[in-house]
Each structure stands twice: as C-alpha cells, then as structure tokens.
GROMACS .gro file of N, CA and C in nm:
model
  288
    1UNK      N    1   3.823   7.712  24.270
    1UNK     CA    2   3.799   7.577  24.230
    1UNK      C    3   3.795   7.564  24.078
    2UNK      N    4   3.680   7.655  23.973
    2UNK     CA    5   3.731   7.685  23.867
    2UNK      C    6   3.795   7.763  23.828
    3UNK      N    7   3.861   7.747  23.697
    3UNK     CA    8   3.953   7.818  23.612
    3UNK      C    9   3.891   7.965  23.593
    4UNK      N   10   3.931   8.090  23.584
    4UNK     CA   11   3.857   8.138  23.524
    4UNK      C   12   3.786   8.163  23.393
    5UNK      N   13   3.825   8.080  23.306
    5UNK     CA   14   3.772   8.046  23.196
    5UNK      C   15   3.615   8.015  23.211
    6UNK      N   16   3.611   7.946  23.311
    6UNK     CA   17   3.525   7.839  23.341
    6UNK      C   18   3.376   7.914  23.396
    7UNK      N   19   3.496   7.991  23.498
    7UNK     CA   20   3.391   8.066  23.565
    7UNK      C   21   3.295   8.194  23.480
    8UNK      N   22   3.370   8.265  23.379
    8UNK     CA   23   3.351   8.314  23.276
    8UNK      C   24   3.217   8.257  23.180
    9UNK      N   25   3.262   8.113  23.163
    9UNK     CA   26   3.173   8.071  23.063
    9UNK      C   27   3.011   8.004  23.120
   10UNK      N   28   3.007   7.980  23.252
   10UNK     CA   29   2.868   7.945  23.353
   10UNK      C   30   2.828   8.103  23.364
   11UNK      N   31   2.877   8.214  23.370
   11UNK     CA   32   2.864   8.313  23.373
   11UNK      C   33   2.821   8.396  23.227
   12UNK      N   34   2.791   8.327  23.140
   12UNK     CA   35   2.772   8.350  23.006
   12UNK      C   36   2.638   8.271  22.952
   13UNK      N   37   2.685   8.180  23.001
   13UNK     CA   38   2.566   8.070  22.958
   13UNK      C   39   2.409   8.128  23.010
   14UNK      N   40   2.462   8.187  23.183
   14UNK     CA   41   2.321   8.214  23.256
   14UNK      C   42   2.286   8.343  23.189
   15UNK      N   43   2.390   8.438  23.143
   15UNK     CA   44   2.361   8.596  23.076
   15UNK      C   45   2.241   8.529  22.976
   16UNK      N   46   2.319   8.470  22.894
   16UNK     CA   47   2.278   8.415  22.768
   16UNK      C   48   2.126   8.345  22.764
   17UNK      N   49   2.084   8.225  22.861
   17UNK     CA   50   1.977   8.205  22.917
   17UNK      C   51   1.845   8.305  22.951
   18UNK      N   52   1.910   8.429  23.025
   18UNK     CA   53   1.850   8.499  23.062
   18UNK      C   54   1.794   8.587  22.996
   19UNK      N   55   1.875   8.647  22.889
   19UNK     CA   56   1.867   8.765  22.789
   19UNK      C   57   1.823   8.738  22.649
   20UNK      N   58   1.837   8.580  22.637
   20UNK     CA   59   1.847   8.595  22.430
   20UNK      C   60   1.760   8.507  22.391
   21UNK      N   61   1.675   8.494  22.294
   21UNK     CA   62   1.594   8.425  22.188
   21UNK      C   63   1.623   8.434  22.072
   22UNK      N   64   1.577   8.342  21.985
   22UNK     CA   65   1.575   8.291  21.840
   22UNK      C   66   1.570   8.411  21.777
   23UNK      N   67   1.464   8.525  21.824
   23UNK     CA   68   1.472   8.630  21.774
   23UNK      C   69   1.527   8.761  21.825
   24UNK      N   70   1.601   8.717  21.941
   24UNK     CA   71   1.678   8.845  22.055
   24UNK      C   72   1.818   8.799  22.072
   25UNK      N   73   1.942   8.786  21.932
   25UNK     CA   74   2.040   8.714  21.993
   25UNK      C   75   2.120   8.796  22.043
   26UNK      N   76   2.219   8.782  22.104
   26UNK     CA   77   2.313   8.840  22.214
   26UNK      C   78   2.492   8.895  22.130
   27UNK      N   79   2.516   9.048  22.124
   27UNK     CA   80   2.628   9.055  22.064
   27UNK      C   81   2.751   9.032  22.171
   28UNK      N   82   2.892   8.958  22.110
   28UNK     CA   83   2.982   8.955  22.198
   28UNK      C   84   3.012   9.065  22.283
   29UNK      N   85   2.987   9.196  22.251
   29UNK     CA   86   3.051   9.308  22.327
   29UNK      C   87   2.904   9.321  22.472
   30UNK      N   88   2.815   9.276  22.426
   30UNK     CA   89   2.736   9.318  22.536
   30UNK      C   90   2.717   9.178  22.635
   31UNK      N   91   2.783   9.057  22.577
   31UNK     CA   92   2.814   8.979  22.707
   31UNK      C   93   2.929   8.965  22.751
   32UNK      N   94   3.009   8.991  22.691
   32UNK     CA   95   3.107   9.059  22.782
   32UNK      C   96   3.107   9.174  22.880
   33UNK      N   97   3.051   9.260  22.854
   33UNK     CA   98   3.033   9.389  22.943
   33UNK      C   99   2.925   9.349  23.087
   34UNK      N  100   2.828   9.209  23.004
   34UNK     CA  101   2.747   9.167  23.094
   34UNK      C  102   2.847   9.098  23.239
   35UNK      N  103   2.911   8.971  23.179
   35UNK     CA  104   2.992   8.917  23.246
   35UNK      C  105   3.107   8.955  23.299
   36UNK      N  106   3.148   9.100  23.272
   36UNK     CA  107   3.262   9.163  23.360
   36UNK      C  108   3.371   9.062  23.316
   37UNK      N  109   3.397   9.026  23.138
   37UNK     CA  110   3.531   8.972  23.127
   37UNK      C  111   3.577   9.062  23.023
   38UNK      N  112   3.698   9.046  22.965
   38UNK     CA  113   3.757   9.066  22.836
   38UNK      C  114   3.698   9.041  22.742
   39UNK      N  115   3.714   9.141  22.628
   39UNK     CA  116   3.591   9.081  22.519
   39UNK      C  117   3.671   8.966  22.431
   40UNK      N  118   3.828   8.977  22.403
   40UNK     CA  119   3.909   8.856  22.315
   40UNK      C  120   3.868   8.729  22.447
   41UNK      N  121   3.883   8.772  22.547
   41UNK     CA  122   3.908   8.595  22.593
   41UNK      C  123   3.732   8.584  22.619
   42UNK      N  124   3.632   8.638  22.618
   42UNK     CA  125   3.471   8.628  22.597
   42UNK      C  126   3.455   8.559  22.489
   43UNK      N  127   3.517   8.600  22.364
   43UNK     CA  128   3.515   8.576  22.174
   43UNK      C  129   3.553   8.395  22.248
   44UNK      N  130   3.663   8.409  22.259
   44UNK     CA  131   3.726   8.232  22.258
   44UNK      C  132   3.640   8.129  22.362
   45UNK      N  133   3.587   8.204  22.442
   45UNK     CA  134   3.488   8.118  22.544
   45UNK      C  135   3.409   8.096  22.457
   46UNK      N  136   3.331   8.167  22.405
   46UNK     CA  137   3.232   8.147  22.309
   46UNK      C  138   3.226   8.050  22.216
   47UNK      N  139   3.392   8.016  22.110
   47UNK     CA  140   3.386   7.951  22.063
   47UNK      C  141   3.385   7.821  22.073
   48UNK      N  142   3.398   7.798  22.236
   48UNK     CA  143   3.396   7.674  22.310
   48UNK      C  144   3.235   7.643  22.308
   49UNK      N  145   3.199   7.705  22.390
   49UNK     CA  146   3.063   7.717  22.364
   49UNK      C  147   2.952   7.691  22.308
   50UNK      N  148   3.007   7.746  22.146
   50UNK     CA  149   2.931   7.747  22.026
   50UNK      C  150   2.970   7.593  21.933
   51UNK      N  151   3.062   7.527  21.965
   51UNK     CA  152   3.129   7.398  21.890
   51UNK      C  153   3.018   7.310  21.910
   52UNK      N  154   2.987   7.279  21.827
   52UNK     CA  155   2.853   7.203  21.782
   52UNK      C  156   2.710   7.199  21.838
   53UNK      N  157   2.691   7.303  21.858
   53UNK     CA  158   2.574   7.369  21.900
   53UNK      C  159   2.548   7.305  22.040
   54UNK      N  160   2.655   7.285  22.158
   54UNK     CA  161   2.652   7.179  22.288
   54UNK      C  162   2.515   7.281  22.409
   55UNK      N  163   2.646   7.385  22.378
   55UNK     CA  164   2.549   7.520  22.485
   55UNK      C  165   2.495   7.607  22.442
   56UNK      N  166   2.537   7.699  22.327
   56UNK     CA  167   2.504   7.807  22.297
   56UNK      C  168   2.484   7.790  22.143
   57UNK      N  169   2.424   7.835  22.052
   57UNK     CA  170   2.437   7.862  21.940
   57UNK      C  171   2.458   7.997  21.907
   58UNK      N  172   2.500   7.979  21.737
   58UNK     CA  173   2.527   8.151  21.730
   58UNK      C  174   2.479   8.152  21.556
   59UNK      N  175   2.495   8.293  21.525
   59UNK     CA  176   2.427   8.286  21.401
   59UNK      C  177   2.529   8.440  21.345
   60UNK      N  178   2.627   8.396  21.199
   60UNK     CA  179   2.685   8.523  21.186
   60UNK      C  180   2.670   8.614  21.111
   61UNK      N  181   2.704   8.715  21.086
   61UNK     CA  182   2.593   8.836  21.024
   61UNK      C  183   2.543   8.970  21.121
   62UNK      N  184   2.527   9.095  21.028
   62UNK     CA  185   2.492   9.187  21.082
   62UNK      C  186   2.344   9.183  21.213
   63UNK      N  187   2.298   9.062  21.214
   63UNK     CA  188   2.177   9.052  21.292
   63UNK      C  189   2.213   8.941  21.338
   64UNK      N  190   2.277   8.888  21.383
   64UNK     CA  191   2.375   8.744  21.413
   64UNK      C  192   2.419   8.768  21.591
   65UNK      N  193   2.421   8.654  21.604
   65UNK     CA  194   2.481   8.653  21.797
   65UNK      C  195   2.479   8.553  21.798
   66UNK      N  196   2.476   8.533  21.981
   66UNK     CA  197   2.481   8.413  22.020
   66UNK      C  198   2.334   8.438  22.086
   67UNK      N  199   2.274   8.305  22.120
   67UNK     CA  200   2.126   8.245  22.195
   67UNK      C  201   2.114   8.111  22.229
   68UNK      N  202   2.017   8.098  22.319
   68UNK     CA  203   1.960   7.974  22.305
   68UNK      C  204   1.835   7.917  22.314
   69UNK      N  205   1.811   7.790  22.241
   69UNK     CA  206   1.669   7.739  22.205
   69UNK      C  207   1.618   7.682  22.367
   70UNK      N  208   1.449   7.633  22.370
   70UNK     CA  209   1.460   7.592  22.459
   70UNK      C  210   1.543   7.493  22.488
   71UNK      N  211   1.575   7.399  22.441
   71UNK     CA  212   1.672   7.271  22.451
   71UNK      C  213   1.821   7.268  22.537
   72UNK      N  214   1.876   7.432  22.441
   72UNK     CA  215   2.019   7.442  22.564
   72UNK      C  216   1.968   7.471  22.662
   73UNK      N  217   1.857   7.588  22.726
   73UNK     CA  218   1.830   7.642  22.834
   73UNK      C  219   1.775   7.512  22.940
   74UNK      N  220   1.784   7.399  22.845
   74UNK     CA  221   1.710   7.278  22.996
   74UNK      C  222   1.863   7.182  23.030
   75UNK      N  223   1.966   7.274  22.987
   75UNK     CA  224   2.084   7.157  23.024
   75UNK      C  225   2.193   7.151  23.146
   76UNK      N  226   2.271   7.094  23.187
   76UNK     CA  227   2.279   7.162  23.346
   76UNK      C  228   2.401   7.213  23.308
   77UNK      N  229   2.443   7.275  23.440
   77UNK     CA  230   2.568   7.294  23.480
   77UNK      C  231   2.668   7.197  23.408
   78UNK      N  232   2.668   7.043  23.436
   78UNK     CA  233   2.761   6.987  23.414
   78UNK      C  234   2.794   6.973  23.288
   79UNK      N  235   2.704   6.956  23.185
   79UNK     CA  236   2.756   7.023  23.018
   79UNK      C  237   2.864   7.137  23.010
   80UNK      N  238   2.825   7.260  23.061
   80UNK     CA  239   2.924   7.395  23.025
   80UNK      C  240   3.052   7.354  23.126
   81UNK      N  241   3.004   7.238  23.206
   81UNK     CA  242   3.149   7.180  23.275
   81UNK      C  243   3.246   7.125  23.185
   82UNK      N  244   3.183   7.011  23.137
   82UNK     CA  245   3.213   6.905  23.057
   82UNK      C  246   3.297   6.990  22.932
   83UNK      N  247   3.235   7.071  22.866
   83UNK     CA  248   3.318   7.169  22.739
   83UNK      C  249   3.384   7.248  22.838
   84UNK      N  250   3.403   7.251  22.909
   84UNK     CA  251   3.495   7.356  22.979
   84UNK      C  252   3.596   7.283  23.035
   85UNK      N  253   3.611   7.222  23.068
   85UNK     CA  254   3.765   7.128  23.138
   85UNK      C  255   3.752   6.989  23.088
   86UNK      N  256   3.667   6.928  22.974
   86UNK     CA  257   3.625   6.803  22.905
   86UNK      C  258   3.685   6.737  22.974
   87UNK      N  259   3.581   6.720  23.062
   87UNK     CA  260   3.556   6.603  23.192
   87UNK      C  261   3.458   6.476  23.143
   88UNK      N  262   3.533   6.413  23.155
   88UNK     CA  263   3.489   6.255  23.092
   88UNK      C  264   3.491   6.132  23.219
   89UNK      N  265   3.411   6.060  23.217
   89UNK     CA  266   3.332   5.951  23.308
   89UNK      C  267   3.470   5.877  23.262
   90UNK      N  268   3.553   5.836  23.396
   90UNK     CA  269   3.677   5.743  23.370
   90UNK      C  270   3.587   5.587  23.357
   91UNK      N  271   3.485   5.585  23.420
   91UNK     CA  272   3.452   5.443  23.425
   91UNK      C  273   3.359   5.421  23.323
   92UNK      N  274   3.233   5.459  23.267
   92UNK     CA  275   3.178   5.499  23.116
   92UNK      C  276   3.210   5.570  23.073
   93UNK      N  277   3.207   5.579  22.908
   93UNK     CA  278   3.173   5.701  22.885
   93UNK      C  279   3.049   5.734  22.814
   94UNK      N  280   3.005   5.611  22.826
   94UNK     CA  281   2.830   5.616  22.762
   94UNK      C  282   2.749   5.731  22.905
   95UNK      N  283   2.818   5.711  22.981
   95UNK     CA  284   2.744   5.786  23.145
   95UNK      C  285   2.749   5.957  23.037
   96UNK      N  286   2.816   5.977  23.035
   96UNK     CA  287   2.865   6.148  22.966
   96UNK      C  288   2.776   6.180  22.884
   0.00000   0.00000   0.00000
C-alpha cells in the first residue's frame, strides 16, 4: 500500500521516537541499521523528514543527529504521511 520510502520513513520516525533526546541524538548509520534500510536512501528520507523541522529535527556536527522534542513525538501518523506522498485535503486545505 506504501511506497517503500514511506514505509522506511514511519519506520524511522518510531526508531527515532523511541531512541533519541535533545541530549541522545540518533546517527544516520545507526538508524539505518535500526530500520533494516540503505544508509544513502535512509540520508534522503531523512532529509524529507528534517525540512522544516515537520517530524524530525537534526543538529550537524561531530555530536549532531537526528531527534525529537516532545512536540514531534505527539504527532500522528498522518504528518510522516503527508511529507511522504504530500497528501493534501482536495476539499480544504486549511483541514491539513
């Protein structure tokens, strides 16, 4: 039903949820290895991801990753939908 992109990146989000804080952030190679994907097409999920701080934030630098505050961790499914196949309300789009 999803892409695997897709499936990849709900699969990242929950790693990510699960594993990382403000002060515990998450390196690409170990969510990838988490999520059983490729680490180049992990990198580009990510940067979906990370585009204006929607799901994930990241921070770059030798002590740098990706995490999230409480704020992403209260958002649903249909956000990492929404950046993932930018699925938009045909009838609002104030609804989105």
């Amino acid at each position: 039903m999803f892409s695997k992109a897709t499936e990849y990146a709900l699969r990242a989000t929950i790693y990510i949820a699960q594993k990382s804080s403000e002060e515990h952030k998450l390196g690409i190679d170990e969510i990838a290895m988490a999520i059983d994907s490729p680490r180049s097409f992990t990198a580009k999920i990510m940067q979906l991801l990370t585009k204006d701080n929607k799901v994930v934030r990241s921070v770059r630098g030798p002590n740098g990753g990706f995490f999230q505050t409480e704020k992403e961790r209260q958002l649903s499914v249909r956000t990492v939908l929404q950046v993932m196949v930018k699925m938009r309300c045909w009838i609002n789009v104030f609804w989105v």
